[in-house]
Amino acid sequence: MAQALTILGIESSCDDTAAAIVCGHEVLSSVVYGQTALHADFGGVVPEVAARAHAEKLDHCIEEALAAAKLTLAEVDAIAVTAGPGLIGGVLSGVMCAKGLVAATGLPLIGVNHLAGHALTPRLTDQVAYPYLMLLVSGGHCQFLIVAGPDQYQRLGGTIDDAPGEAFDKTARILGLAQPGGPAVETAGTDGDPKAFDLPRPLLNQSGCDMSFSGLKTAMLRARDSVIAAQGGLTRQDQADLSASFQAAVADVLVEKTRRALAIYLAINPAKPCFAIAGGVAANKVIRARLMQLCAGSGTEFIAPPLALCTDNAAMIAYAGAELLACGQRDDLSLSARPRWPLDKSATPMLGSGKKGAKA
Ligand code: KG4
Ligand code: ZN
């Protein structure tokens, strides 16, 4: 068997600056510099601020990843970098940094789709066999993919507006909870009644695997305002009940749409059926438990990579780079940053993909 290659991965497509060294299925190091504090006052990621922070931090991040792996750049076999989709300034920072290193060292360069990084993570962590079903659910993405190879994806459906993580973050703001909203809403909801508020389950009864979460945000705002109008403020119990009700609505939608995606996937008769989740929202214990239960009922293995590899990181980019390199993919110094880059090129672009084509 060929010796596993040692790959340096670089990620800077949103608000995490990350570098990692991966050899085969082993993560030798994974360094992530988050930018939460930088954007805290703005209610969202500010692209220009993010790009500048990436440009400042990338060198340190790469040096730290090499040091933690006890390697020098001369001992690395190739460089993989996120080349899209994402915020153009951030993606450019990473791509330019990688090109600089490649120009200096002559190492092979591989441009990786950020979503492919997430989608291939179950192979890095659990050596899952193709084809498997994937739910990628984060602050920026929500889609079902049948992953059949490092560059072979079938998108079964996804959100037509906001991602669930975005809805969790907005809900936390509405309820006066901390950011990032997902963990705060989950914690607050622990003592809450998930049936206390009757929130909508958008598109639940519509056929297919598409989802919508923006209406749920508006419904949360109305529910909160009606409580405040009735009693002049929110008690801790109101926060708990609203959080639990919101979480139950998101879980209901994700479970029902996963049931449909599973039916499509199982119809292709995979030898070892497997469903994997990734993205920050995959950390949610209620959502995770319900998806696990659904899989158990259909004899499908359930895989949830460790959280540090579910959220944005560069180990997933290095691993995806290794798989692509093994298939013969290699880029050169003409590699460009692609803010929009759908994994499934044949799928109809999701709503909101704009004039320049499909985002993801
Ligand atoms: O994958 P990720 O780290 O970054 C991207 O969006 O690319 O996901 C972050 C999102 C945030 O919106 C955060 O609120 C959400 O994941 N999140 C959660 C939980 N932990 C993080 N959502 C629900 N429950 C959680 N426990
Ligand atoms: Zn991501």
mmCIF file of N, CA, C and O in Angstrom, residues 46 66 94 300 314:
data_model
loop_
_atom_site.group_PDB
_atom_site.id
_atom_site.type_symbol
_atom_site.label_atom_id
_atom_site.label_comp_id
_atom_site.label_asym_id
_atom_site.label_seq_id
_atom_site.Cartn_x
_atom_site.Cartn_y
_atom_site.Cartn_z
ATOM 1 N N VAL A 46 -18.473 40.523 9.679
ATOM 2 C CA VAL A 46 -18.209 41.639 8.759
ATOM 3 C C VAL A 46 -17.102 41.184 7.804
ATOM 4 O O VAL A 46 -15.958 40.977 8.229
ATOM 5 N N LEU A 66 2.414 23.462 12.129
ATOM 6 C CA LEU A 66 3.641 22.702 11.821
ATOM 7 C C LEU A 66 4.369 22.338 13.118
ATOM 8 O O LEU A 66 4.794 21.195 13.308
ATOM 9 N N GLY A 94 -6.604 33.013 2.086
ATOM 10 C CA GLY A 94 -6.083 31.646 2.184
ATOM 11 C C GLY A 94 -5.428 31.198 0.895
ATOM 12 O O GLY A 94 -4.330 30.616 0.898
ATOM 13 N N THR A 300 -29.676 1.958 9.581
ATOM 14 C CA THR A 300 -28.614 2.785 8.991
ATOM 15 C C THR A 300 -27.641 3.201 10.087
ATOM 16 O O THR A 300 -28.070 3.665 11.147
ATOM 17 N N ALA A 314 -9.287 23.080 9.544
ATOM 18 C CA ALA A 314 -8.479 22.868 8.337
ATOM 19 C C ALA A 314 -8.104 21.405 8.148
ATOM 20 O O ALA A 314 -7.636 21.021 7.073
#
